[in-house]
CSV table of C-alpha atoms and ligand atoms in Angstrom, one decimal:
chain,number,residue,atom,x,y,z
A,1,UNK,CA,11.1,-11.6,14.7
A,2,UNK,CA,10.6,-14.6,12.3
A,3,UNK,CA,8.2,-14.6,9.1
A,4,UNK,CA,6.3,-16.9,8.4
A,5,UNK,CA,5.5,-16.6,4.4
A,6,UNK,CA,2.9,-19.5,4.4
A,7,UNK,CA,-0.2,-18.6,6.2
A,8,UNK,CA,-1.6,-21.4,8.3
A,9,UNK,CA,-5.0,-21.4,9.4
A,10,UNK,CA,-3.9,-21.9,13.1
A,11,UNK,CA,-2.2,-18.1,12.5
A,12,UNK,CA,-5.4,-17.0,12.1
A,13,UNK,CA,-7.9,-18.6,14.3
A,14,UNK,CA,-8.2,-16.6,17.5
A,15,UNK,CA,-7.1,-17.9,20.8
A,16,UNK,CA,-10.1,-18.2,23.1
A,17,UNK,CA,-9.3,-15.3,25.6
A,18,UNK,CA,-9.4,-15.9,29.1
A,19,UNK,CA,-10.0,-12.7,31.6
A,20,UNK,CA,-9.8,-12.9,34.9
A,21,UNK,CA,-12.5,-11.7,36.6
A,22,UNK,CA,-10.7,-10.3,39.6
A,23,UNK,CA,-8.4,-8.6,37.6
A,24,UNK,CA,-11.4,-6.6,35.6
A,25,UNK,CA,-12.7,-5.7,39.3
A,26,UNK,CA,-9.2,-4.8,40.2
A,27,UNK,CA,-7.7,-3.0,37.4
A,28,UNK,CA,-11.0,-1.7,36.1
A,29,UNK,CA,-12.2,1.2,38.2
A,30,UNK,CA,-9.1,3.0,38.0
A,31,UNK,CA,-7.7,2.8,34.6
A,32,UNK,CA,-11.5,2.7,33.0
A,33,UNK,CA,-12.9,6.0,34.6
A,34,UNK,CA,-15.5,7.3,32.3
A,35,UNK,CA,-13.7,6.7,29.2
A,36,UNK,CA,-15.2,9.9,26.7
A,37,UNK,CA,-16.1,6.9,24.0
A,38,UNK,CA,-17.6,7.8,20.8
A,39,UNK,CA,-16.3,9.2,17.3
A,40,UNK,CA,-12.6,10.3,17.6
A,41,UNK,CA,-11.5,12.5,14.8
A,42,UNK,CA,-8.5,10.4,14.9
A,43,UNK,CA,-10.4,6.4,15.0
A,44,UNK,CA,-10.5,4.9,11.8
A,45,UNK,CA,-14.1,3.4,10.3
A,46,UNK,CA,-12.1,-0.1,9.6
A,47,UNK,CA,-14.2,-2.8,11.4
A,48,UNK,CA,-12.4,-3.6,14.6
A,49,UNK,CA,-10.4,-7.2,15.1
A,50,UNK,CA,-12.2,-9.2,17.5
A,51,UNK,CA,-11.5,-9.1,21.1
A,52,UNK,CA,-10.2,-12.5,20.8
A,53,UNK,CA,-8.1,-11.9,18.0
A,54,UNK,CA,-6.3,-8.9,19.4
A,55,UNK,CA,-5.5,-10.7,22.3
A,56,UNK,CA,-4.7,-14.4,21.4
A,57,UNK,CA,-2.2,-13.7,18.7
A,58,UNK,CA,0.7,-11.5,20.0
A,59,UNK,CA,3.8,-10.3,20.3
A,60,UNK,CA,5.4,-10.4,23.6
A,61,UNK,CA,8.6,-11.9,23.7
A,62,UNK,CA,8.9,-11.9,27.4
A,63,UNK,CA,6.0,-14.5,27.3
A,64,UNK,CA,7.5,-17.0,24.6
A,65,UNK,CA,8.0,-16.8,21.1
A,66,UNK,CA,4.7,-18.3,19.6
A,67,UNK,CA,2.1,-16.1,18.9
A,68,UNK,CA,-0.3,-17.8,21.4
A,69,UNK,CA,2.4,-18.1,24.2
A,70,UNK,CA,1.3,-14.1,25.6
A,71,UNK,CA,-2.3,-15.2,26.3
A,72,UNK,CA,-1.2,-18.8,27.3
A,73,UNK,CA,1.0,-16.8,29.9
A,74,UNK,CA,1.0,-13.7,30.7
A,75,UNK,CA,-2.0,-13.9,33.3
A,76,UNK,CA,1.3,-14.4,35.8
A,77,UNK,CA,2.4,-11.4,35.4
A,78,UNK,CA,0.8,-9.1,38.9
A,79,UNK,CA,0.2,-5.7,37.5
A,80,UNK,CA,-1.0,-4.7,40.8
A,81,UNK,CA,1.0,-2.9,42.6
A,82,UNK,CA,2.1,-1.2,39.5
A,83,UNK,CA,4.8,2.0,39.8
A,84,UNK,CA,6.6,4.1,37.0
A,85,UNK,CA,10.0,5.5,37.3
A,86,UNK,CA,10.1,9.2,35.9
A,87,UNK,CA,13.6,10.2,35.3
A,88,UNK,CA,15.8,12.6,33.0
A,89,UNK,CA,14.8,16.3,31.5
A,90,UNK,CA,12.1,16.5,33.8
A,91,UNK,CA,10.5,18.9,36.2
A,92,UNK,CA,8.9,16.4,38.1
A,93,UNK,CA,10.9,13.1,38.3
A,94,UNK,CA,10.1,10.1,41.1
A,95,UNK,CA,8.8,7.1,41.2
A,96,UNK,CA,5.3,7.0,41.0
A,97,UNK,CA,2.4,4.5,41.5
A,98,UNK,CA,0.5,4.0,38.3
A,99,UNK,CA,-2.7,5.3,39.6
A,100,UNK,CA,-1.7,8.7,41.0
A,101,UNK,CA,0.6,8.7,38.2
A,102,UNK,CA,-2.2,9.1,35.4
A,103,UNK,CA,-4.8,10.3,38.0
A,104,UNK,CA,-6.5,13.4,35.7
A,105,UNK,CA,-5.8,11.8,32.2
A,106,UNK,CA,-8.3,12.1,29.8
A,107,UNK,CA,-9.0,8.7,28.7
A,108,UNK,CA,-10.5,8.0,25.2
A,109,UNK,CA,-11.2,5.4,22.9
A,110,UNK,CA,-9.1,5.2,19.5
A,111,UNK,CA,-9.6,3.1,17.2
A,112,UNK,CA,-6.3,3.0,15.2
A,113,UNK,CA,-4.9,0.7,12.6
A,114,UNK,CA,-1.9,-1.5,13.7
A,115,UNK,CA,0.7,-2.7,11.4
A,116,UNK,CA,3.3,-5.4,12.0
A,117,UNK,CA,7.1,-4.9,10.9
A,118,UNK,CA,6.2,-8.8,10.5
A,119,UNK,CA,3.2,-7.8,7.7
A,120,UNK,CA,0.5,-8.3,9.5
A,121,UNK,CA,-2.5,-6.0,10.5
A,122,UNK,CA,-5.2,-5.5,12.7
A,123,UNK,CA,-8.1,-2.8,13.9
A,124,UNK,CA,-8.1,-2.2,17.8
A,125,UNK,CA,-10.0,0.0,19.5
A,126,UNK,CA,-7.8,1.4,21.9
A,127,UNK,CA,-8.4,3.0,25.5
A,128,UNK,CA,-6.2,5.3,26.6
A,129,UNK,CA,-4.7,9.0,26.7
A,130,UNK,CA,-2.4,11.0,24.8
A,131,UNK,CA,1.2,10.8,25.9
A,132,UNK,CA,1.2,14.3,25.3
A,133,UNK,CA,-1.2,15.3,28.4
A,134,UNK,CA,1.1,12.8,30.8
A,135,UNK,CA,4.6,14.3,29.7
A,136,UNK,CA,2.6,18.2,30.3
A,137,UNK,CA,1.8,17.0,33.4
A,138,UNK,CA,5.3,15.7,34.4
A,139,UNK,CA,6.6,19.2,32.7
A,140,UNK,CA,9.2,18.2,30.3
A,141,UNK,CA,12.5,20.5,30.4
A,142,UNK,CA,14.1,22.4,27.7
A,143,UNK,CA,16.9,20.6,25.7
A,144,UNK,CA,15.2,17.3,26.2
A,145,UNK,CA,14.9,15.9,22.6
A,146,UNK,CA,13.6,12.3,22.7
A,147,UNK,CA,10.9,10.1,25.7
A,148,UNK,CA,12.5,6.4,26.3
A,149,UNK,CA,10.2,3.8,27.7
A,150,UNK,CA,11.5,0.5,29.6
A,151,UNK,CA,9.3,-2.5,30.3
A,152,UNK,CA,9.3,-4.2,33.7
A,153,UNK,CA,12.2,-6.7,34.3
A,154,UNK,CA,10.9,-9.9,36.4
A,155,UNK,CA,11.8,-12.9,35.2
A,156,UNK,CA,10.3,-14.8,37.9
A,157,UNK,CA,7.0,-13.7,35.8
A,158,UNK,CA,8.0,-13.5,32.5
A,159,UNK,CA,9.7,-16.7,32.0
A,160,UNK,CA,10.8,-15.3,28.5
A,161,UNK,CA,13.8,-13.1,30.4
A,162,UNK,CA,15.4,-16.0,31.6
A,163,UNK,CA,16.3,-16.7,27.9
A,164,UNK,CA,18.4,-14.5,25.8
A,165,UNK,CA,16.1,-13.8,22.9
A,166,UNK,CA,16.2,-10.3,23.9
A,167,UNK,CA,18.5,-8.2,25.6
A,168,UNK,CA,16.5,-7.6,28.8
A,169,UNK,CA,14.5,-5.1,29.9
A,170,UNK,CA,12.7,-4.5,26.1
A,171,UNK,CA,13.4,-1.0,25.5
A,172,UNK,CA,12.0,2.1,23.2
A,173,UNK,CA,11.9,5.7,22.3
A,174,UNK,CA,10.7,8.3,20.4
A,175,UNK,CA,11.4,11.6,19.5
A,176,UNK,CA,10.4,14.4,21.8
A,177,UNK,CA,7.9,15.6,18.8
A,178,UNK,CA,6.8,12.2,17.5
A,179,UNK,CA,5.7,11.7,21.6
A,180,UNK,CA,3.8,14.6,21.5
A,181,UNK,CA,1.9,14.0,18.8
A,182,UNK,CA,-2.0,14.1,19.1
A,183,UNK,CA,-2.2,10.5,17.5
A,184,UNK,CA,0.7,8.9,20.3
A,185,UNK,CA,-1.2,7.1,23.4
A,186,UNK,CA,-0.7,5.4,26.3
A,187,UNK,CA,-2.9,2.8,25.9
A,188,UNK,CA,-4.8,1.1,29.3
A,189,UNK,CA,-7.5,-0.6,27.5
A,190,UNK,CA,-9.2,-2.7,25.3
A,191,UNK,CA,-12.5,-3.2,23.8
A,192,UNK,CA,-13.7,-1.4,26.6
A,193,UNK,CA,-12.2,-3.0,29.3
A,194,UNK,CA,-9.0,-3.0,31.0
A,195,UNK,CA,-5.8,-3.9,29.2
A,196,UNK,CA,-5.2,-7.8,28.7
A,197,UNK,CA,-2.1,-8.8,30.1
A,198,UNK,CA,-0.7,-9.8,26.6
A,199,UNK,CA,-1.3,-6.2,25.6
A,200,UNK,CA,0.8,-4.9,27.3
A,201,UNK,CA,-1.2,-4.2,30.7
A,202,UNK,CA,-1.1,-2.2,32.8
A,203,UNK,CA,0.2,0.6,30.4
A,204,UNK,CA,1.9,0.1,26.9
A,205,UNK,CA,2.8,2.5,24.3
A,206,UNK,CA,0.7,2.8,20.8
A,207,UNK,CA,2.2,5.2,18.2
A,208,UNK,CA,0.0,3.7,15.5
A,209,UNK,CA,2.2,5.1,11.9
A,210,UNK,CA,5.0,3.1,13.3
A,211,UNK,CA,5.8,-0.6,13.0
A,212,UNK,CA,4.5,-2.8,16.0
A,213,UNK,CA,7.8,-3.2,18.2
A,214,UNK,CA,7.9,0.5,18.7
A,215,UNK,CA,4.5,-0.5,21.2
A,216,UNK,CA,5.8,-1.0,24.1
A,217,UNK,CA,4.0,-2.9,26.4
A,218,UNK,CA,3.9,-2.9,30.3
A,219,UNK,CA,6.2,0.2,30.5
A,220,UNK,CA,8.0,1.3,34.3
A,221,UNK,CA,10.2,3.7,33.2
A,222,UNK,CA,10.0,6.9,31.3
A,223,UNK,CA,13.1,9.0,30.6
A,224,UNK,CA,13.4,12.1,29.0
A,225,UNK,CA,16.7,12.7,27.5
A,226,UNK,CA,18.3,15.2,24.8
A,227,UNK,CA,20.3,11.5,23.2
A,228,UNK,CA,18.5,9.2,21.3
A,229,UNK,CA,17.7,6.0,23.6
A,230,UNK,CA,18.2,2.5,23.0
A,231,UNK,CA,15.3,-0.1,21.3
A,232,UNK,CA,16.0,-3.6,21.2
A,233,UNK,CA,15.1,-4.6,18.4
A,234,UNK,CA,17.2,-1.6,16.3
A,235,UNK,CA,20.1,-2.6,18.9
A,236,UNK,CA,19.9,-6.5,18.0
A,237,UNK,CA,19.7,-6.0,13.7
A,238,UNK,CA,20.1,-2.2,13.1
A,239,UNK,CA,20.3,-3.1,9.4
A,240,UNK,CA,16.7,-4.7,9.4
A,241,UNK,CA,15.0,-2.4,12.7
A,242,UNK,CA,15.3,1.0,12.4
A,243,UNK,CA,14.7,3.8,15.2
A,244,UNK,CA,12.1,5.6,13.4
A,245,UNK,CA,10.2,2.3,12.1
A,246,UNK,CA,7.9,4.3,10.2
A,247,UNK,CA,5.1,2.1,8.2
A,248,UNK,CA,6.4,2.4,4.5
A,249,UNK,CA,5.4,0.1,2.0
A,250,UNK,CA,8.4,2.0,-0.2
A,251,UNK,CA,11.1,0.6,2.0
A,252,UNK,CA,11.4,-3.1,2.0
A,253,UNK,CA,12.5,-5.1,5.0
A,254,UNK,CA,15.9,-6.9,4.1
A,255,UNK,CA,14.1,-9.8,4.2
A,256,UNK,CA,10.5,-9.7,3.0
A,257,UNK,CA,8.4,-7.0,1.0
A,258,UNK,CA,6.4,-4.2,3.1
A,259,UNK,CA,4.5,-3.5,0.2
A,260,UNK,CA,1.5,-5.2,1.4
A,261,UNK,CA,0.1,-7.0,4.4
A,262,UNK,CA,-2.3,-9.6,5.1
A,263,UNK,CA,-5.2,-8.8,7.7
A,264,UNK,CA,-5.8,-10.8,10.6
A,265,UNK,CA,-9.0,-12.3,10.3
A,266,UNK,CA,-9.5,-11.3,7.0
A,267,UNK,CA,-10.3,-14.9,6.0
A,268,UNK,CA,-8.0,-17.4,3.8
A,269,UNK,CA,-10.0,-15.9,0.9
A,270,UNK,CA,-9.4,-12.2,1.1
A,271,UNK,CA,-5.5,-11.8,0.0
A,272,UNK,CA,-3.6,-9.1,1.3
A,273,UNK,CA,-4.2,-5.4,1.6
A,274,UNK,CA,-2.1,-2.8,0.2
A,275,UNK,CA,0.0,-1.0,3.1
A,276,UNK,CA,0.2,2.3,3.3
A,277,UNK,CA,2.0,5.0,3.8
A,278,UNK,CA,2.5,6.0,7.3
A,279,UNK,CA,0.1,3.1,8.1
A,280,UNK,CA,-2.6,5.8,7.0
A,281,UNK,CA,-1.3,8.5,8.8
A,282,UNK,CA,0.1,10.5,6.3
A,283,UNK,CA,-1.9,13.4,6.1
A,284,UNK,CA,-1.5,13.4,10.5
A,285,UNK,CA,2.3,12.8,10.5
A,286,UNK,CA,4.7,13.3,7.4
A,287,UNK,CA,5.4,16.6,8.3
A,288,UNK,CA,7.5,15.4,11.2
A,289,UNK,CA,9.6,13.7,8.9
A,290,UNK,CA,9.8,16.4,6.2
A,291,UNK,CA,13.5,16.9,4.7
A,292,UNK,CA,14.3,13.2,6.0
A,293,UNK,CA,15.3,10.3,3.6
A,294,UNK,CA,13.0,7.6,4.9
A,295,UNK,CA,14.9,4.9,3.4
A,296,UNK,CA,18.4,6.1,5.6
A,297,UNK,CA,16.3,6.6,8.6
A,298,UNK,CA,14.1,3.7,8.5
B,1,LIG,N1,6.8,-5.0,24.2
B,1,LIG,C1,7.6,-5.8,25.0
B,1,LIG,N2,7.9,-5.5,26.2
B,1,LIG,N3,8.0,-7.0,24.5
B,1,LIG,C2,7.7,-7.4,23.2
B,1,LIG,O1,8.1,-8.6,22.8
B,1,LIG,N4,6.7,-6.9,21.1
B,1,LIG,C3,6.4,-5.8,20.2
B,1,LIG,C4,5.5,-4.8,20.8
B,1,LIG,N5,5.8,-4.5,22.2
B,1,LIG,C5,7.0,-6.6,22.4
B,1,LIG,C6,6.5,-5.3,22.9
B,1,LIG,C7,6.0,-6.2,18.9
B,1,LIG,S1,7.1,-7.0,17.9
B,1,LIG,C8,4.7,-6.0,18.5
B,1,LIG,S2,4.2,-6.4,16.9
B,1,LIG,C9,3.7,-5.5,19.4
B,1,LIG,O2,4.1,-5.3,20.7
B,1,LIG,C10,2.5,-6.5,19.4
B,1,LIG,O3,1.4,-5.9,20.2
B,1,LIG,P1,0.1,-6.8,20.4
B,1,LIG,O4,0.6,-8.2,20.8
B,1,LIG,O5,-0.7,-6.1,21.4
B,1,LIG,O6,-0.5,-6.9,19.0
């Protein structure tokens, strides 16, 4: 990940999105199914990012390395046929299609604050379910300690893995008890609609108290395991990406201060925001880490 300390304008003017219309049809019925909306206990009041902002300035290496490559590319990506390999500590392992996969899971919206290991920021309001209800479903076994997540490798649609930025697949995990945390989702929409290809559709990961890269997107393998799994970012610069990547404006990147952040959209005029603690979480999740020196396991 690079930083940019001078804030262009171009950083923050939103890429018009472009949705396909068949994909909406496609995707929709399915993943959309009477979302309960309203007032989660766990949504923030923050005024939601634009739709267009969300989506046209991204992460998503597999898609280039510019913050508008995602939505200039990632509409190749066919997330139809989609299946999920369910392996490890589990009482139901296979290989699933994505539909009968998450058939039953109560979707939601969530409108959760998202921080950037990059300091950056935005508001989505997430669709989606709680990891928890998937890995109850799937019946996870005793002696399994942490979930790992792997994102499709196809580099014939995501031109990105035929460079080695990243090692390929992208990887992530989380703790067994950080997965089954109320606030954890698998996100499958956005705004109402399905997921945006440069979201991570069909499925991605959102554990909103953690740095960005933990999110990941367009996920085809889960694995429960009793060792900690791999993440490519902490495997590429362990020094600067931890495995816990826990929001803490306390413990600095090597490189730049997490003390603060600057809001997308906010407007050349607003300045930056203070970041907090657990991204705002605090009161939901530092009792998961209680005992732990956050700035050892970063
Ligand atoms: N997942 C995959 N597969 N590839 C990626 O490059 N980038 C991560 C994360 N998930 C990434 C990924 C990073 S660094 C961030 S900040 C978030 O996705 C960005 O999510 P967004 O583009 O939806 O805001």
């Amino acid at each position: 990940m690079t930083y940019k300390p001078t804030l262009r304008w171009s950083d923050v003017t939103p890429h018009t999105m472009f949705l396909n219309r068949r994909q909406i049809m496609a995707a929709g019925a399915a993943l959309l199914a009477s979302p309960a909306l309203g007032n989660s206990p766990y949504s923030t009041d923050e005024t939601p990012n634009t739709r267009e902002e969300i989506s046209g300035y991204n992460n998503y290496y597999e898609f280039g390395l510019g913050k508008e490559d995602p939505a200039a590319n990632a509409s190749m990506l066919q997330t139809k046929p989609w299946t999920v390999k369910v392996d490890g500590m589990v009482d139901k392992p296979g290989i699933y299609d994505l539909d009968e996969l998450i058939s039953g899971m109560p979707i939601e919206e969530r409108i959760y604050r998202f921080r950037c290991v990059e300091a950056w920021s935005m508001i989505i309001p997430w669709q989606g379910f709680q990891l928890s209800a998937l890995l109850d479903k799937l019946g996870v076994q005793p002696g399994a300690k942490y979930v790992g997540f792997e994102t499709l490798l196809r580099p014939e649609e995501m031109p990105g893995q035929k460079m080695g930025t990243l090692d390929w697949p992208y990887v992530e995990g989380l703790r067994l008890d950080e997965a089954m945390h109320p606030l954890t989702l698998i996100a499958t929409g956005l705004y109402g609609q399905p997921l945006p290809n440069q979201n991570g559709a069909p499925i991605r990961l959102v554990v909103p108290w953690k740095y960005g890269f933990k999110n990941i997107k367009a996920i085809v393998r889960i694995t429960l395991t009793d060792t900690q799994p791999p993440c490519t970012w902490n495997q590429i610069a362990p020094q600067e990406y931890g495995f816990y990547a826990n929001v803490n404006p306390q413990v600095d990147h090597p490189r730049w201060s997490q003390a603060s952040e600057r809001r997308i959209g906010a407007g050349l005029l607003a300045g930056r925001q203070d970041t907090l603690m657990f991204n705002g979480y605090a009161d939901e999740v530092a009792s998961l880490y209680s005992g732990m020196d956050l700035a050892a396991d970063y």
